[in-house]
PDB file of C-alpha atoms in Angstrom:
ATOM      1  CA  GLN A1112     125.369  89.400  90.045  1.00 87.00           C
ATOM      2  CA  VAL A1113     122.324  91.641  90.215  1.00 93.00           C
ATOM      3  CA  GLN A1114     119.304  90.370  92.112  1.00 96.00           C
ATOM      4  CA  LEU A1115     115.820  91.846  92.259  1.00 97.00           C
ATOM      5  CA  VAL A1116     113.285  91.131  94.981  1.00 97.00           C
ATOM      6  CA  GLU A1117     109.740  92.501  94.792  1.00 98.00           C
ATOM      7  CA  SER A1118     107.457  93.172  97.722  1.00 97.00           C
ATOM      8  CA  GLY A1119     104.333  95.125  98.558  1.00 98.00           C
ATOM      9  CA  GLY A1120     101.711  93.136  96.714  1.00 98.00           C
ATOM     10  CA  GLY A1121      98.445  92.127  98.277  1.00 98.00           C
ATOM     11  CA  SER A1122      94.683  92.221  98.003  1.00 98.00           C
ATOM     12  CA  VAL A1123      92.824  95.507  97.745  1.00 98.00           C
ATOM     13  CA  GLN A1124      89.406  96.712  96.704  1.00 98.00           C
ATOM     14  CA  ALA A1125      88.874  98.583  93.464  1.00 98.00           C
ATOM     15  CA  GLY A1126      89.838 102.210  93.877  1.00 98.00           C
ATOM     16  CA  GLY A1127      92.499 101.425  96.429  1.00 98.00           C
ATOM     17  CA  SER A1128      96.252 101.883  96.279  1.00 98.00           C
ATOM     18  CA  LEU A1129      99.394  99.827  96.602  1.00 98.00           C
ATOM     19  CA  ASN A1130     103.081 100.623  96.557  1.00 98.00           C
ATOM     20  CA  LEU A1131     105.325  97.935  95.168  1.00 98.00           C
ATOM     21  CA  SER A1132     109.017  97.887  95.969  1.00 98.00           C
ATOM     22  CA  CYS A1133     111.922  96.275  94.158  1.00 97.00           C
ATOM     23  CA  ALA A1134     115.098  95.820  96.146  1.00 97.00           C
ATOM     24  CA  VAL A1135     118.212  95.798  93.973  1.00 95.00           C
ATOM     25  CA  SER A1136     121.444  94.155  95.055  1.00 95.00           C
ATOM     26  CA  GLY A1137     124.738  93.292  93.390  1.00 93.00           C
ATOM     27  CA  ALA A1138     126.771  95.060  90.711  1.00 87.00           C
ATOM     28  CA  THR A1139     124.520  97.425  88.774  1.00 85.00           C
ATOM     29  CA  ALA A1140     126.967  99.252  86.489  1.00 87.00           C
ATOM     30  CA  SER A1141     125.558  97.591  83.377  1.00 87.00           C
ATOM     31  CA  ILE A1142     121.942  98.300  84.296  1.00 92.00           C
ATOM     32  CA  ASN A1143     120.634 101.272  82.322  1.00 94.00           C
ATOM     33  CA  ARG A1144     116.901 100.690  82.626  1.00 96.00           C
ATOM     34  CA  MET A1145     114.486  99.282  85.171  1.00 97.00           C
ATOM     35  CA  ALA A1146     110.886  98.382  84.561  1.00 98.00           C
ATOM     36  CA  TRP A1147     107.760  96.890  86.033  1.00 98.00           C
ATOM     37  CA  PHE A1148     105.846  94.250  84.118  1.00 98.00           C
ATOM     38  CA  ARG A1149     102.708  92.341  84.959  1.00 98.00           C
ATOM     39  CA  GLN A1150     101.377  89.029  83.797  1.00 98.00           C
ATOM     40  CA  VAL A1151      98.095  87.170  83.953  1.00 97.00           C
ATOM     41  CA  PRO A1152      98.105  83.390  83.431  1.00 96.00           C
ATOM     42  CA  GLY A1153      97.873  82.617  79.727  1.00 96.00           C
ATOM     43  CA  LYS A1154      98.937  86.108  78.672  1.00 96.00           C
ATOM     44  CA  GLU A1155     102.252  87.684  77.725  1.00 95.00           C
ATOM     45  CA  ARG A1156     103.994  89.943  80.169  1.00 96.00           C
ATOM     46  CA  GLU A1157     102.882  93.544  79.814  1.00 97.00           C
ATOM     47  CA  GLY A1158     105.263  96.410  80.409  1.00 98.00           C
ATOM     48  CA  ILE A1159     103.602  99.051  82.549  1.00 97.00           C
ATOM     49  CA  ALA A1160     106.398 101.422  83.537  1.00 98.00           C
ATOM     50  CA  SER A1161     110.098 102.009  82.969  1.00 98.00           C
ATOM     51  CA  ILE A1162     112.753 104.272  84.404  1.00 97.00           C
ATOM     52  CA  TYR A1163     116.196 104.913  82.982  1.00 95.00           C
ATOM     53  CA  THR A1164     118.871 104.836  85.644  1.00 89.00           C
ATOM     54  CA  LYS A1165     121.274 107.289  83.977  1.00 87.00           C
ATOM     55  CA  MET A1166     118.834 109.634  82.249  1.00 87.00           C
ATOM     56  CA  SER A1167     115.777 111.576  83.317  1.00 86.00           C
ATOM     57  CA  ILE A1168     113.279 109.403  81.503  1.00 94.00           C
ATOM     58  CA  LYS A1169     110.164 107.656  82.759  1.00 96.00           C
ATOM     59  CA  LEU A1170     107.768 105.786  80.502  1.00 97.00           C
ATOM     60  CA  TYR A1171     104.302 104.383  81.108  1.00 97.00           C
ATOM     61  CA  ALA A1172     101.880 102.148  79.322  1.00 97.00           C
ATOM     62  CA  ASN A1173      98.719 103.862  78.156  1.00 95.00           C
ATOM     63  CA  SER A1174      96.636 101.394  80.116  1.00 91.00           C
ATOM     64  CA  VAL A1175      97.940 102.702  83.435  1.00 93.00           C
ATOM     65  CA  LYS A1176      99.081 106.228  82.604  1.00 90.00           C
ATOM     66  CA  GLY A1177      97.894 108.695  85.205  1.00 95.00           C
ATOM     67  CA  ARG A1178      97.345 106.030  87.846  1.00 97.00           C
ATOM     68  CA  ILE A1179     100.888 104.887  88.523  1.00 97.00           C
ATOM     69  CA  ALA A1180     104.260 106.432  89.215  1.00 97.00           C
ATOM     70  CA  ILE A1181     107.647 104.771  88.996  1.00 97.00           C
ATOM     71  CA  SER A1182     110.552 106.049  91.049  1.00 96.00           C
ATOM     72  CA  ARG A1183     114.078 105.094  91.989  1.00 92.00           C
ATOM     73  CA  ASP A1184     116.003 105.704  95.176  1.00 88.00           C
ATOM     74  CA  ASN A1185     119.665 105.064  94.463  1.00 79.00           C
ATOM     75  CA  ALA A1186     120.639 105.517  98.105  1.00 85.00           C
ATOM     76  CA  LYS A1187     118.252 102.763  99.170  1.00 87.00           C
ATOM     77  CA  ASN A1188     118.792 100.685  96.025  1.00 90.00           C
ATOM     78  CA  THR A1189     115.080 100.386  95.396  1.00 95.00           C
ATOM     79  CA  VAL A1190     112.662 100.986  92.554  1.00 96.00           C
ATOM     80  CA  CYS A1191     109.050 101.587  93.521  1.00 97.00           C
ATOM     81  CA  LEU A1192     105.749 101.540  91.723  1.00 98.00           C
ATOM     82  CA  GLN A1193     102.981 103.576  93.310  1.00 98.00           C
ATOM     83  CA  MET A1194      99.611 102.418  92.032  1.00 98.00           C
ATOM     84  CA  ASN A1195      96.430 104.366  92.656  1.00 98.00           C
ATOM     85  CA  SER A1196      92.815 103.985  91.597  1.00 97.00           C
ATOM     86  CA  LEU A1197      93.328 100.279  91.127  1.00 97.00           C
ATOM     87  CA  LYS A1198      90.943  98.385  88.894  1.00 97.00           C
ATOM     88  CA  VAL A1199      89.969  94.740  88.784  1.00 97.00           C
ATOM     89  CA  GLU A1200      91.846  94.428  85.501  1.00 96.00           C
ATOM     90  CA  ASP A1201      95.050  95.405  87.309  1.00 97.00           C
ATOM     91  CA  THR A1202      95.024  92.002  88.987  1.00 98.00           C
ATOM     92  CA  ALA A1203      98.237  90.230  87.979  1.00 98.00           C
ATOM     93  CA  MET A1204     101.626  89.064  89.078  1.00 98.00           C
ATOM     94  CA  TYR A1205     103.907  92.085  89.035  1.00 98.00           C
ATOM     95  CA  TYR A1206     107.587  91.708  88.184  1.00 98.00           C
ATOM     96  CA  CYS A1207     110.550  94.007  88.513  1.00 98.00           C
ATOM     97  CA  ALA A1208     113.078  93.846  85.675  1.00 98.00           C
ATOM     98  CA  ALA A1209     116.466  95.304  84.761  1.00 97.00           C
ATOM     99  CA  GLY A1210     118.466  95.506  81.545  1.00 96.00           C
ATOM    100  CA  PRO A1211     120.957  97.435  79.403  1.00 93.00           C
ATOM    101  CA  ALA A1212     118.371  99.478  77.436  1.00 92.00           C
ATOM    102  CA  THR A1213     119.115  98.358  73.885  1.00 90.00           C
ATOM    103  CA  GLY A1214     115.601  98.441  72.463  1.00 93.00           C
ATOM    104  CA  ARG A1215     111.942  99.043  73.219  1.00 96.00           C
ATOM    105  CA  TRP A1216     111.292  99.475  76.903  1.00 96.00           C
ATOM    106  CA  SER A1217     108.079  97.496  76.810  1.00 97.00           C
ATOM    107  CA  ASP A1218     109.657  94.417  75.230  1.00 97.00           C
ATOM    108  CA  SER A1219     110.248  91.897  77.990  1.00 97.00           C
ATOM    109  CA  ARG A1220     113.120  90.415  75.991  1.00 96.00           C
ATOM    110  CA  GLU A1221     115.103  93.591  76.615  1.00 96.00           C
ATOM    111  CA  TYR A1222     115.498  92.714  80.268  1.00 97.00           C
ATOM    112  CA  THR A1223     118.098  90.277  81.468  1.00 95.00           C
ATOM    113  CA  ILE A1224     117.306  90.216  85.180  1.00 97.00           C
ATOM    114  CA  TRP A1225     113.948  89.526  86.778  1.00 98.00           C
ATOM    115  CA  GLY A1226     112.536  89.324  90.252  1.00 98.00           C
ATOM    116  CA  GLN A1227     110.315  86.531  91.496  1.00 97.00           C
ATOM    117  CA  GLY A1228     107.137  88.588  91.306  1.00 98.00           C
ATOM    118  CA  THR A1229     104.581  89.875  93.780  1.00 98.00           C
ATOM    119  CA  GLN A1230     100.865  89.214  93.421  1.00 98.00           C
ATOM    120  CA  VAL A1231      98.363  92.048  93.197  1.00 98.00           C
ATOM    121  CA  THR A1232      94.687  91.178  93.471  1.00 98.00           C
ATOM    122  CA  VAL A1233      92.007  93.829  93.062  1.00 98.00           C
ATOM    123  CA  SER A1234      88.452  92.910  93.981  1.00 98.00           C
ATOM    124  CA  SER A1235      85.228  94.636  93.010  1.00 94.00           C
TER     125      SER A1235
END
């Protein structure tokens, strides 16, 4: 069974950077797409970046495009999210997700496996 564990969250000032990591373990043959989502209490989860594991495709939400980069290291079994120029509105719980890639990448329902989340807090 695939398991995802996020790390790298923390508190930073606006304009700072963070690199989030998602450690992947277990059988991953059925995983065709990984993604990072974020969620604020009372709001739906927002897809911010996705990477296809068997194709050269990376996708980003317009709200963060140009400030983040998603990457995958198959040898280390990790998916990372480099975040730069952080804004207060980036404050959220960030989740790593994995799924078979059957529909829209930004639809949280497309992902069958989720990590526990890592908190990112950006202060002014």
